PDB file of C-alpha atoms and ligand atoms in Angstrom:
ATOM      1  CA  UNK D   9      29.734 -23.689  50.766  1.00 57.00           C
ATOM      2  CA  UNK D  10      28.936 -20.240  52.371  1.00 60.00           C
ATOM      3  CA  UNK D  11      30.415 -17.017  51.095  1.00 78.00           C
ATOM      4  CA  UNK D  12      32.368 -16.755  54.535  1.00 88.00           C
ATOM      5  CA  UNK D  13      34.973 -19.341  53.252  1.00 94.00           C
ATOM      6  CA  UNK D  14      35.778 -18.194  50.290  1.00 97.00           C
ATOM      7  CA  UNK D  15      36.395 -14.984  51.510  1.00 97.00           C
ATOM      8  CA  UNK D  16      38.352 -15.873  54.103  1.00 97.00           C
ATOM      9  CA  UNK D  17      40.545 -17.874  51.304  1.00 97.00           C
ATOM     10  CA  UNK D  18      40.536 -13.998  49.661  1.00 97.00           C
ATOM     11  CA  UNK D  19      41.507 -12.459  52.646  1.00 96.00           C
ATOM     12  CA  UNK D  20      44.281 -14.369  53.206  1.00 96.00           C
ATOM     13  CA  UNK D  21      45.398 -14.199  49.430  1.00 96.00           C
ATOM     14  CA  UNK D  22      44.611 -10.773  49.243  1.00 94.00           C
ATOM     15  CA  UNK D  23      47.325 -10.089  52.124  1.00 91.00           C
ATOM     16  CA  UNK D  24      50.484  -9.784  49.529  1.00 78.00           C
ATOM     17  CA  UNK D  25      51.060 -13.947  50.159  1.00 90.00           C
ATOM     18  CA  UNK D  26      54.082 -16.590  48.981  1.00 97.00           C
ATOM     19  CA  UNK D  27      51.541 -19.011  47.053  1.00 98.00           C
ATOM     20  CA  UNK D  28      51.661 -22.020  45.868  1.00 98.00           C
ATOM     21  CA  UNK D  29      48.884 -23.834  43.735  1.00 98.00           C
ATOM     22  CA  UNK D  30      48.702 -27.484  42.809  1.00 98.00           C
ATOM     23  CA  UNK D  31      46.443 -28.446  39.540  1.00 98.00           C
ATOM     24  CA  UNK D  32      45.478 -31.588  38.115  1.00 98.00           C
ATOM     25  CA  UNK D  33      42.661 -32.739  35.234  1.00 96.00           C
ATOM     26  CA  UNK D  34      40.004 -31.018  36.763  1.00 97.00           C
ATOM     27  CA  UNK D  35      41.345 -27.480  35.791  1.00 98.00           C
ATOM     28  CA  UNK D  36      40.688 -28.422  32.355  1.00 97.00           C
ATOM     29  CA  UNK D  37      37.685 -30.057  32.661  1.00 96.00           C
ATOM     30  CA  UNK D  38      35.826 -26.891  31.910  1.00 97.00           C
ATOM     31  CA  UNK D  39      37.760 -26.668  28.329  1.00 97.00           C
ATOM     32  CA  UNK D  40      36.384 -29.909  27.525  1.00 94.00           C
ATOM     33  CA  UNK D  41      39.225 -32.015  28.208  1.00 93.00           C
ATOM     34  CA  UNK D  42      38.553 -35.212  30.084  1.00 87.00           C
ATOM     35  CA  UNK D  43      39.954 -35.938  33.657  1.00 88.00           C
ATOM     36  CA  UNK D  44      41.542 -39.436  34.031  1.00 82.00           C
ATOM     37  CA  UNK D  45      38.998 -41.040  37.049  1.00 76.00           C
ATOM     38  CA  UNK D  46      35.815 -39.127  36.018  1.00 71.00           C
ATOM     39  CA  UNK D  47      33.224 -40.147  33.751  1.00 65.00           C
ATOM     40  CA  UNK D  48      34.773 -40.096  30.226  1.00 63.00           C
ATOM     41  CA  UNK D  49      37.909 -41.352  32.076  1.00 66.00           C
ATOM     42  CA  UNK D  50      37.729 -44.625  30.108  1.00 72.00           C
ATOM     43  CA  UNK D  51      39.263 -44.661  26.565  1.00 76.00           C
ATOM     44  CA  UNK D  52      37.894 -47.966  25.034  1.00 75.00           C
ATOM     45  CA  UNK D  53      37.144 -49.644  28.435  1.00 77.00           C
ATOM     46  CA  UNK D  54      40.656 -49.011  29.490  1.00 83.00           C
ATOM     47  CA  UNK D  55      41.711 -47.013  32.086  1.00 85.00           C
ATOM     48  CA  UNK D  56      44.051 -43.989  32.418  1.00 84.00           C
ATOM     49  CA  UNK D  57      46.742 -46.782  34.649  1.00 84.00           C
ATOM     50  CA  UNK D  58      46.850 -49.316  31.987  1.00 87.00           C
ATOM     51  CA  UNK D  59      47.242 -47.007  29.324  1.00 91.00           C
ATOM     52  CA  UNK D  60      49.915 -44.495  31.046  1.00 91.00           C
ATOM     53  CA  UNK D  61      52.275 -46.858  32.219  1.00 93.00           C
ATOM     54  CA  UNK D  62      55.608 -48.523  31.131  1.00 95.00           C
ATOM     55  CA  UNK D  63      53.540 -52.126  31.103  1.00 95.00           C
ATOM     56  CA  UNK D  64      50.895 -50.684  29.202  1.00 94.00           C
ATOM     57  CA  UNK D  65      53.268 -49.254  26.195  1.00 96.00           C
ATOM     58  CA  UNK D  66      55.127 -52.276  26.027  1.00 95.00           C
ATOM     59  CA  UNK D  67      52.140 -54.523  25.882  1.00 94.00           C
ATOM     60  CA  UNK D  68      50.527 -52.747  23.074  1.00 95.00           C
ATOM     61  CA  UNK D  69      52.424 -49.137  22.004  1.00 97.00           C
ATOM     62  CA  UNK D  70      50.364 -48.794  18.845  1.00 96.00           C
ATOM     63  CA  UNK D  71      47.105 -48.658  21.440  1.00 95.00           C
ATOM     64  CA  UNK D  72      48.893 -46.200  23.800  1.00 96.00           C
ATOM     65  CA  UNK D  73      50.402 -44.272  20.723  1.00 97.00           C
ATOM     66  CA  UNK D  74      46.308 -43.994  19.550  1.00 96.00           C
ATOM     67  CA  UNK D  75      45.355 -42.787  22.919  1.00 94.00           C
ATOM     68  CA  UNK D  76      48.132 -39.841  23.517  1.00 96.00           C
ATOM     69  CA  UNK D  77      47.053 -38.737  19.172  1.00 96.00           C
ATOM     70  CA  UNK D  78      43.310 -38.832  20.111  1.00 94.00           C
ATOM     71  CA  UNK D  79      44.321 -36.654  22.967  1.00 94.00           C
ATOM     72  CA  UNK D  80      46.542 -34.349  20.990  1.00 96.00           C
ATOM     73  CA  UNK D  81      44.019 -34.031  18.524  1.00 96.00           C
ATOM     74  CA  UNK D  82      41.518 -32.920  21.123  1.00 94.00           C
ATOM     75  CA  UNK D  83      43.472 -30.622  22.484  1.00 96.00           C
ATOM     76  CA  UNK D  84      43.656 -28.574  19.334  1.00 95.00           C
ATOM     77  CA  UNK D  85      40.204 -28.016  19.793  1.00 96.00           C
ATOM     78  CA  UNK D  86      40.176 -26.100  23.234  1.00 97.00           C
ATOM     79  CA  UNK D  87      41.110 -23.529  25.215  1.00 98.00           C
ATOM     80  CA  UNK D  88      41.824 -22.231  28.725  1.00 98.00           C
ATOM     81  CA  UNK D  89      39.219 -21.465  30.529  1.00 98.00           C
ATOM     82  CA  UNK D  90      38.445 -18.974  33.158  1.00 98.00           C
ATOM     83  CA  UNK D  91      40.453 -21.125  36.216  1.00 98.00           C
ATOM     84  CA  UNK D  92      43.580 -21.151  33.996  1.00 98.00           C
ATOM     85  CA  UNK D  93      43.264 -17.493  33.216  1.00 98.00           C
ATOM     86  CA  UNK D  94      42.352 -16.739  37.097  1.00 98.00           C
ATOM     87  CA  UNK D  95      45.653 -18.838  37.962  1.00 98.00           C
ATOM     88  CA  UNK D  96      47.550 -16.682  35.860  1.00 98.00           C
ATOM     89  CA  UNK D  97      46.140 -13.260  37.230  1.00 98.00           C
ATOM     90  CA  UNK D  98      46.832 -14.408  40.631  1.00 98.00           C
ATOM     91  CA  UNK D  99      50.237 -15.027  39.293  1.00 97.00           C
ATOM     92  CA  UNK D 100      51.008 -11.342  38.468  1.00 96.00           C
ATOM     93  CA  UNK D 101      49.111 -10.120  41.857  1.00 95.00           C
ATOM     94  CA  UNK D 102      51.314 -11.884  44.915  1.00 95.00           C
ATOM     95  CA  UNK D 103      54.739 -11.505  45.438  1.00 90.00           C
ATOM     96  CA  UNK D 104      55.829 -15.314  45.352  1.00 97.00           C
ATOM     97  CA  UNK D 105      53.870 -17.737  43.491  1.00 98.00           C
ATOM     98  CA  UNK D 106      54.623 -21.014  41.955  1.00 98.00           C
ATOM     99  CA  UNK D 107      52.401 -23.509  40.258  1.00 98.00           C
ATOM    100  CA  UNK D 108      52.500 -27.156  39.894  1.00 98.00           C
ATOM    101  CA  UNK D 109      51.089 -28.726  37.507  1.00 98.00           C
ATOM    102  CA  UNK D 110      50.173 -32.523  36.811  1.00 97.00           C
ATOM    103  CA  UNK D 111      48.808 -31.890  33.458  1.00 97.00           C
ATOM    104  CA  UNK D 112      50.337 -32.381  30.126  1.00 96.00           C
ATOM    105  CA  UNK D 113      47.822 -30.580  27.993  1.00 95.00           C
ATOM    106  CA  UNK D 114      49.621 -27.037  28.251  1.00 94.00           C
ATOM    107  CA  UNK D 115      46.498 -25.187  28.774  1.00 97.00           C
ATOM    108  CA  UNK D 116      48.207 -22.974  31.703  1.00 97.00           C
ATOM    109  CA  UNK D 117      50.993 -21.875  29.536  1.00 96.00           C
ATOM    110  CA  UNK D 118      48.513 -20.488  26.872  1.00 96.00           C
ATOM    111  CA  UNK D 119      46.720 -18.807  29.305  1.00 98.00           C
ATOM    112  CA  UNK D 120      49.956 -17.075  30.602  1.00 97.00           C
ATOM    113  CA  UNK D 121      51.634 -19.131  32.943  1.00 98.00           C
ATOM    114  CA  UNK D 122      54.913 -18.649  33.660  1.00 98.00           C
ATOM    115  CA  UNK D 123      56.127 -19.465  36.950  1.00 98.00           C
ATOM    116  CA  UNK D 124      55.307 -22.782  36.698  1.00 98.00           C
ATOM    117  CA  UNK D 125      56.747 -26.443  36.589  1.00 98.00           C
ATOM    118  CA  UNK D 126      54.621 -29.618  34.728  1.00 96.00           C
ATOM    119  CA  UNK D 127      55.464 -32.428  37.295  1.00 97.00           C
ATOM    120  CA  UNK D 128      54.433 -34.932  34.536  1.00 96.00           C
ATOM    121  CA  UNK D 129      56.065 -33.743  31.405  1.00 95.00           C
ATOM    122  CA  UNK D 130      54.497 -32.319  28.009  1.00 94.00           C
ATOM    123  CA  UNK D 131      51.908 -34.163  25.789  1.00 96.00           C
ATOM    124  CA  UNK D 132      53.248 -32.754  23.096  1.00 96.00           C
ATOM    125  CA  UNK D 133      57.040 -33.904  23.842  1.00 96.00           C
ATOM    126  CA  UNK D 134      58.777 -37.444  22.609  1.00 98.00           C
ATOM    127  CA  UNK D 135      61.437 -39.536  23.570  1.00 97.00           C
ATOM    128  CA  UNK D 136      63.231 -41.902  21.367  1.00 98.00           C
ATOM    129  CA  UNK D 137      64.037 -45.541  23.233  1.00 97.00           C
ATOM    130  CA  UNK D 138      66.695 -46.025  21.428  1.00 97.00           C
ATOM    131  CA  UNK D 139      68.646 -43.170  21.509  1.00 98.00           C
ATOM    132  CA  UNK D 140      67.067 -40.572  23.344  1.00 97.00           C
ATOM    133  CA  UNK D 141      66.795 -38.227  21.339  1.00 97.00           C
ATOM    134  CA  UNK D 142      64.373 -35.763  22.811  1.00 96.00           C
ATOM    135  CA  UNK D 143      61.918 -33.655  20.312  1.00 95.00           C
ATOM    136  CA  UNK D 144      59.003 -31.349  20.994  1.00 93.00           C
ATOM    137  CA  UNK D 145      56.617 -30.023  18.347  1.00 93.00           C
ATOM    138  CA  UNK D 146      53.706 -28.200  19.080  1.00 90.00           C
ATOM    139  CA  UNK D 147      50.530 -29.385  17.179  1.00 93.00           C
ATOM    140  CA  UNK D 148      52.174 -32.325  15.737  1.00 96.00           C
ATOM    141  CA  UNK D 149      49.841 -35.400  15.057  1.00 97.00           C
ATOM    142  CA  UNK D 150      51.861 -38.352  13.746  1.00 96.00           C
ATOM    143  CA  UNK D 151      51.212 -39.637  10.212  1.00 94.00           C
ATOM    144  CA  UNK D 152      52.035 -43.616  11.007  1.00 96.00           C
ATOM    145  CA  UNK D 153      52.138 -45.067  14.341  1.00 97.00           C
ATOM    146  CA  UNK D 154      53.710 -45.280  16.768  1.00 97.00           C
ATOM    147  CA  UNK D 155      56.085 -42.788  15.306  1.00 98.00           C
ATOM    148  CA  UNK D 156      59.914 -43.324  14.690  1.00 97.00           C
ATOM    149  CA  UNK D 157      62.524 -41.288  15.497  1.00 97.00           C
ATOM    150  CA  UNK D 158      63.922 -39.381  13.021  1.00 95.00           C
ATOM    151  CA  UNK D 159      67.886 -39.843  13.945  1.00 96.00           C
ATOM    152  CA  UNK D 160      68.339 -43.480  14.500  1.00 97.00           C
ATOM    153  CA  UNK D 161      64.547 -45.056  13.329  1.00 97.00           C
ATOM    154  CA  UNK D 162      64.149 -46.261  17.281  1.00 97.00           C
ATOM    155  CA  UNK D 163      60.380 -45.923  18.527  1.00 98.00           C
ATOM    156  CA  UNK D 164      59.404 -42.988  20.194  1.00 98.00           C
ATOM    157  CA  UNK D 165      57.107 -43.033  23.373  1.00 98.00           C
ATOM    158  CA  UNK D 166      55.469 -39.701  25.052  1.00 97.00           C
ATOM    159  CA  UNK D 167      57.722 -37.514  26.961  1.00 96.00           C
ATOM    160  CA  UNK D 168      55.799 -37.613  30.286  1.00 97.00           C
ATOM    161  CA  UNK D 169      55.717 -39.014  33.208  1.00 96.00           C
ATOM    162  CA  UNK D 170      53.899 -42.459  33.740  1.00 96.00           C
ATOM    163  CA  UNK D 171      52.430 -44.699  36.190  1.00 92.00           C
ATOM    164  CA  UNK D 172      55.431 -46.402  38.364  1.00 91.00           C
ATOM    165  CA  UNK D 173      58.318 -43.809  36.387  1.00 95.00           C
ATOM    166  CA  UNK D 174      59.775 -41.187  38.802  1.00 94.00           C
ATOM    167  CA  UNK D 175      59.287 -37.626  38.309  1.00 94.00           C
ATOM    168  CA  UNK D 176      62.099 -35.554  36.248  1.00 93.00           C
ATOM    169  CA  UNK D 177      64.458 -34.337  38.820  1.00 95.00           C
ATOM    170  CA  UNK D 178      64.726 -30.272  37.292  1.00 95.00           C
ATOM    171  CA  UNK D 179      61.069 -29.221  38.321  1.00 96.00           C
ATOM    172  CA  UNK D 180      61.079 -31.061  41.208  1.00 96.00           C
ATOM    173  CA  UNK D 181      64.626 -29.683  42.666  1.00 97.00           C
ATOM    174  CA  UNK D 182      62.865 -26.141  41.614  1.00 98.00           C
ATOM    175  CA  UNK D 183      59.609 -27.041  43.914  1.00 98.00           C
ATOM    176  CA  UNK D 184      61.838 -28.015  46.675  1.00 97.00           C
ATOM    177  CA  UNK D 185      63.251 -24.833  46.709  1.00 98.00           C
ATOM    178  CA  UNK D 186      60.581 -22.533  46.415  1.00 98.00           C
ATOM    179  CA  UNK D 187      59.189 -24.424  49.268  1.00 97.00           C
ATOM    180  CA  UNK D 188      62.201 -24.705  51.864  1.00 95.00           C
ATOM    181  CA  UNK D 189      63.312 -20.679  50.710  1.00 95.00           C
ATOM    182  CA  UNK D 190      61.927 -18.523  53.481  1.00 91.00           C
ATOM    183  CA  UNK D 191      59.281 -17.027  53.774  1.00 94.00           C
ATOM    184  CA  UNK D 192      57.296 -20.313  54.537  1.00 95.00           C
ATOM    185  CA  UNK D 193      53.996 -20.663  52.001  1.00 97.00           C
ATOM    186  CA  UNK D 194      50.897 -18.781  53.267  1.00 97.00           C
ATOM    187  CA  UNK D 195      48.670 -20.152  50.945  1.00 98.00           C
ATOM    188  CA  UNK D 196      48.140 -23.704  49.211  1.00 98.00           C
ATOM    189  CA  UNK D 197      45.384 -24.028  46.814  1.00 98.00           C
ATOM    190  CA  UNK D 198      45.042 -27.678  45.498  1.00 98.00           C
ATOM    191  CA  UNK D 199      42.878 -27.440  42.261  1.00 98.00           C
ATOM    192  CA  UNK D 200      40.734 -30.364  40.437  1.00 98.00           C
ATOM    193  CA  UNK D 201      43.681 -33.477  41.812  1.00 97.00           C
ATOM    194  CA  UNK D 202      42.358 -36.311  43.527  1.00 94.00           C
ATOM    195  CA  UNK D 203      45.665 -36.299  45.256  1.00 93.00           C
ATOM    196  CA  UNK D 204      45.963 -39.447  44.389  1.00 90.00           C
ATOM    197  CA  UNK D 205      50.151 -39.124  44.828  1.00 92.00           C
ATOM    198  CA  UNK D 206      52.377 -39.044  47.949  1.00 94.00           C
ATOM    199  CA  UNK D 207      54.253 -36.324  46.866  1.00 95.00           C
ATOM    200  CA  UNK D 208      51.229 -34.221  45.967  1.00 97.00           C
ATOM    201  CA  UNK D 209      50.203 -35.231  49.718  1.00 97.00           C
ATOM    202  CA  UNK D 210      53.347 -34.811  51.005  1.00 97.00           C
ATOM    203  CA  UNK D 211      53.452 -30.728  48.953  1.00 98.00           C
ATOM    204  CA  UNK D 212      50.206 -30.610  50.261  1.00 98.00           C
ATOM    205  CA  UNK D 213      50.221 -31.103  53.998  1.00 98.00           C
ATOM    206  CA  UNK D 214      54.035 -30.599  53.853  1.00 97.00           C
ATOM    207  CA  UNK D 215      53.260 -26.450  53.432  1.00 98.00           C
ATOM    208  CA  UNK D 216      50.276 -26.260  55.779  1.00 98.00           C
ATOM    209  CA  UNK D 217      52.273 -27.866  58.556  1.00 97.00           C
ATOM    210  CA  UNK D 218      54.802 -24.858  57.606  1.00 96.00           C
ATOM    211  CA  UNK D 219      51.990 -22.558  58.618  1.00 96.00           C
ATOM    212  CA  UNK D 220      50.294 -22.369  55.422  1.00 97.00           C
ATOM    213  CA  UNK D 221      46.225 -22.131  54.545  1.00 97.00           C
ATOM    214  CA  UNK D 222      45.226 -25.306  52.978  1.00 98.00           C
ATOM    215  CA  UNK D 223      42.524 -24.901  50.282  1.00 98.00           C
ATOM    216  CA  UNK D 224      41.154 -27.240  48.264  1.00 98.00           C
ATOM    217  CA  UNK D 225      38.697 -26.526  45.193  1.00 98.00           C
ATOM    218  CA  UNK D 226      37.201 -29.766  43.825  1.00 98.00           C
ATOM    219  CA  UNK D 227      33.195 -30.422  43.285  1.00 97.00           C
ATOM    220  CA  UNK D 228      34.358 -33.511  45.442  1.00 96.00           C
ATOM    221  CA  UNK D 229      35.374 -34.916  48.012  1.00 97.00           C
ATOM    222  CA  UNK D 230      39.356 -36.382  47.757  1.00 96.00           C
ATOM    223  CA  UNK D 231      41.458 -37.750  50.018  1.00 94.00           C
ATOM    224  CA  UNK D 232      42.705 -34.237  50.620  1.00 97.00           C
ATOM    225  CA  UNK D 233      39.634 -33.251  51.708  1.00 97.00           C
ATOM    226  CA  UNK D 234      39.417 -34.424  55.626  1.00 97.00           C
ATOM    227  CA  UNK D 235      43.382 -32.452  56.091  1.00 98.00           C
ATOM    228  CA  UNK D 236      42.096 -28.511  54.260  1.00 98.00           C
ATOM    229  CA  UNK D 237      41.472 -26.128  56.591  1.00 98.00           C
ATOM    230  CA  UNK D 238      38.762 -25.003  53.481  1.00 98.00           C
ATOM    231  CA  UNK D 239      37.392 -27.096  50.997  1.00 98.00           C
ATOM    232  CA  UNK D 240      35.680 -24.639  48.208  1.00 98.00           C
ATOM    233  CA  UNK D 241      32.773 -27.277  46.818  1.00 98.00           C
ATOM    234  CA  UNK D 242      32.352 -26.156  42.994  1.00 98.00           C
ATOM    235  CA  UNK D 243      33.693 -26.393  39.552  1.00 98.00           C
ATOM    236  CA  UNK D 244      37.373 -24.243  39.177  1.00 98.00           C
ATOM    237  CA  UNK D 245      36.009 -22.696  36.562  1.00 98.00           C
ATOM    238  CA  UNK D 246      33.327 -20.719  38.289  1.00 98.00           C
ATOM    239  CA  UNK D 247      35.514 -20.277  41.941  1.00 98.00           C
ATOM    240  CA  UNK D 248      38.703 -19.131  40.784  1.00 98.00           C
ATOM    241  CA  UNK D 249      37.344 -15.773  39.277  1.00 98.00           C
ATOM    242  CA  UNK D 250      34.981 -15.499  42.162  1.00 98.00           C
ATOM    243  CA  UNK D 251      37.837 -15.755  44.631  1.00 98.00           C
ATOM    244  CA  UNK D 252      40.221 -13.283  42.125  1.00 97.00           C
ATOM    245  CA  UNK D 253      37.726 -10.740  42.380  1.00 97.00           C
ATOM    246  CA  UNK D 254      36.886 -10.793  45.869  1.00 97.00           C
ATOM    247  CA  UNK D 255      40.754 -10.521  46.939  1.00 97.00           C
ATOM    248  CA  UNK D 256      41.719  -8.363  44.026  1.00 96.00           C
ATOM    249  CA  UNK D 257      38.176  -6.156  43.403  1.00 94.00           C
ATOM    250  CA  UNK D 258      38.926  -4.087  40.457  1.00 82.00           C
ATOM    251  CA  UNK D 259      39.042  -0.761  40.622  1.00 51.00           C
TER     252      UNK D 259
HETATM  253  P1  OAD Z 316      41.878 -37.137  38.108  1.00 62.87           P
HETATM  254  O1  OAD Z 316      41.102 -37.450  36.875  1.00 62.87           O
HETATM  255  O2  OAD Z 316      42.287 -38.248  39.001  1.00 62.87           O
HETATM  256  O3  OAD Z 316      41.059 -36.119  39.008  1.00 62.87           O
HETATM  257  C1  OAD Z 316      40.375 -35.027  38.496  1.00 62.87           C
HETATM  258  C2  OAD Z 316      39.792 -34.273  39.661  1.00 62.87           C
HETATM  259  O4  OAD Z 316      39.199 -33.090  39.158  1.00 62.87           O
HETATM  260  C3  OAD Z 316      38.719 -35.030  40.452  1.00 62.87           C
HETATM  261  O5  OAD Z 316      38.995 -34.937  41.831  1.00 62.87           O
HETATM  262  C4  OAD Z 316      37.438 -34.276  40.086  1.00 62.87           C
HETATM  263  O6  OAD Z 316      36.507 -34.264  41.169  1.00 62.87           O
HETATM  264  C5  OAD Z 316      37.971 -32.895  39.807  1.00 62.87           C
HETATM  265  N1  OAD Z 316      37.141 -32.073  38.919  1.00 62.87           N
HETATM  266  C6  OAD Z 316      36.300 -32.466  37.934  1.00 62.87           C
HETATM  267  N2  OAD Z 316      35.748 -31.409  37.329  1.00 62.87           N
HETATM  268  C7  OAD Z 316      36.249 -30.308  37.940  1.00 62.87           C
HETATM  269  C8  OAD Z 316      36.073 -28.909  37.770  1.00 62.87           C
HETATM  270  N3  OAD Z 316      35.259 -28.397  36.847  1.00 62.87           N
HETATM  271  N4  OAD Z 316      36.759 -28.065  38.596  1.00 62.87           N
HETATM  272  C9  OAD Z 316      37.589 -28.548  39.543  1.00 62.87           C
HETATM  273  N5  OAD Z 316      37.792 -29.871  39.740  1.00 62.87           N
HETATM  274  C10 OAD Z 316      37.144 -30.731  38.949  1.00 62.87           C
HETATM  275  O7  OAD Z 316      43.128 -36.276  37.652  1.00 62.87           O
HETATM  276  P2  OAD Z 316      44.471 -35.939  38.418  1.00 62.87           P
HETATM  277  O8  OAD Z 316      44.266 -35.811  39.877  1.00 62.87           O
HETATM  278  O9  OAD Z 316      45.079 -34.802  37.682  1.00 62.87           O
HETATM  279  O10 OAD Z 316      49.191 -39.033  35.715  1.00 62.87           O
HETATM  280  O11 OAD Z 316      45.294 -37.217  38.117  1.00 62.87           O
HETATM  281  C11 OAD Z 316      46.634 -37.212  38.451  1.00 62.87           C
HETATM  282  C12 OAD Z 316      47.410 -37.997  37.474  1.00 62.87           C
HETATM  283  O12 OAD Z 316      46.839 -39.279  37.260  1.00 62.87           O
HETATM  284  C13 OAD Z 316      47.496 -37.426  36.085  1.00 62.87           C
HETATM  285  O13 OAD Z 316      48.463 -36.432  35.920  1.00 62.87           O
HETATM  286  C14 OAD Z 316      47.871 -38.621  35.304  1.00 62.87           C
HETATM  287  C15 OAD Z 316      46.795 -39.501  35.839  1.00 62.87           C
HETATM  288  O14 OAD Z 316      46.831 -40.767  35.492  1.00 62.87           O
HETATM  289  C16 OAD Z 316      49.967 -39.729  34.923  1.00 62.87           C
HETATM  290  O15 OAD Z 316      49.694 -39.926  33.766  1.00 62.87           O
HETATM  291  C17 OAD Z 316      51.204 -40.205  35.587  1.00 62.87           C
END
């Protein structure tokens, strides 16, 4: 990657823009939180599809239950890193900026966050099948699993999205709309996804057919890759603060 792309990805940004910026695992990668189809993917030889799915939870809860605590657990032990805390800078810098998250670990809200929707739902968020009781607690590890539901005694699953499930119809109705209001989106970063979903391919190519710069920032190659108009080769972690302070130097 030459300097002359990422600074004309700055230039463009730096040009008061509407933005809009896609993230998925390998954001956090750099906090030490693994992605789902990299190496350290695998939890006990299973992958992230049989684990995060309806099928998978009803074959063996306790095993998914284990999975989503071992996760929550981790995630007490990291932080944002620089790409979260560049996302959020850019954040306060353009005029019209949303973010779309796939991950559940919450590591853009701690790093400031706020014009943002999680597409997938909250790690740290349950949902009773019985009743439906909804509950969020940050930090909580369950005691005994899988945990019970404190109103009615009905198991509780993850509140998030998973394989096969459709997507919760509030942050998606609020993407739609930051997307069709005018002015059209100048810029689309899409950050550490393999893209693996239509409708992160459809936000994706869906924007730069509106006119928008289509950037993707990924140490590989995705199926996004052959559509960007720039394809910044290198961990977020490193680029995003490069690319702040070439479109915002500081004074
Ligand atoms: P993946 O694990 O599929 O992809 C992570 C991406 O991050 C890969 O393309 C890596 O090349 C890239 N990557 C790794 N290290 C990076 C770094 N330091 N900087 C930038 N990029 C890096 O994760 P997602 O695309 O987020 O869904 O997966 C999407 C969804 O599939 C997840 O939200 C989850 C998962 O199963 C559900 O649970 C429904």
């Amino acid at each position: 990657m030459g300097t002359g792309e990422i600074s004309r990805v700055a230039e463009r940004l730096s040009r008061d823009q509407k933005v809009f910026v896609i993230t998925g695992a390998g954001i956090s990668a750099e906090s030490g939180v693994p992605t789902f189809r990299g190496a350290g993917g695998y939890w006990r030889n299973f992958r992230a599809e049989d684990l995060a799915s309806p099928e998978g939870f009803a074959r063996d809860p306790l095993m998914v239950w284990e999975w989503y605590t071992e996760r929550r657990r981790n995630l007490l032990e990291v932080d944002p890193n620089l790409g979260h805390h560049a996302i959020a800078a850019l954040e306060r810098r353009v005029g019209a900026f949303l973010l779309a998250t796939q991950n559940v670990d919450g590591l853009h809200q701690r790093a400031g966050s706020e014009r943002m929707e999680t597409v997938h739902g909250d790690i740290w968020a349950t949902r009773c099948l019985e009743c439906g009781d909804r509950h969020r607690e940050l930090g909580l590890i369950h005691e005994s699993l899988p945990p019970r539901c404190e109103r009615c005694g009905g198991m509780l699953r993850p509140d998030v999205v998973w394989f096969g499930e459709y997507l919760p119809p509030e942050p998606l109705g609020r993407i739609d709309e930051f997307l069709r209001t005018s002015p059209g989106v100048d810029v689309t970063l899409c950050i550490g996804t393999t893209a693996m979903f239509g409708y992160i391919q459809a936000w994706a190519l869906g924007t730069q057919a509106g006119g928008a710069m289509l950037v993707e920032i990924n140490p590989d190659v995705t199926p996004l890759s052959a559509h960007a108009d720039v394809c910044l080769r290198g961990p977020s972690g490193e680029l995003l603060p490069r690319l702040m302070e070439m479109a915002f130097p500081s004074e």
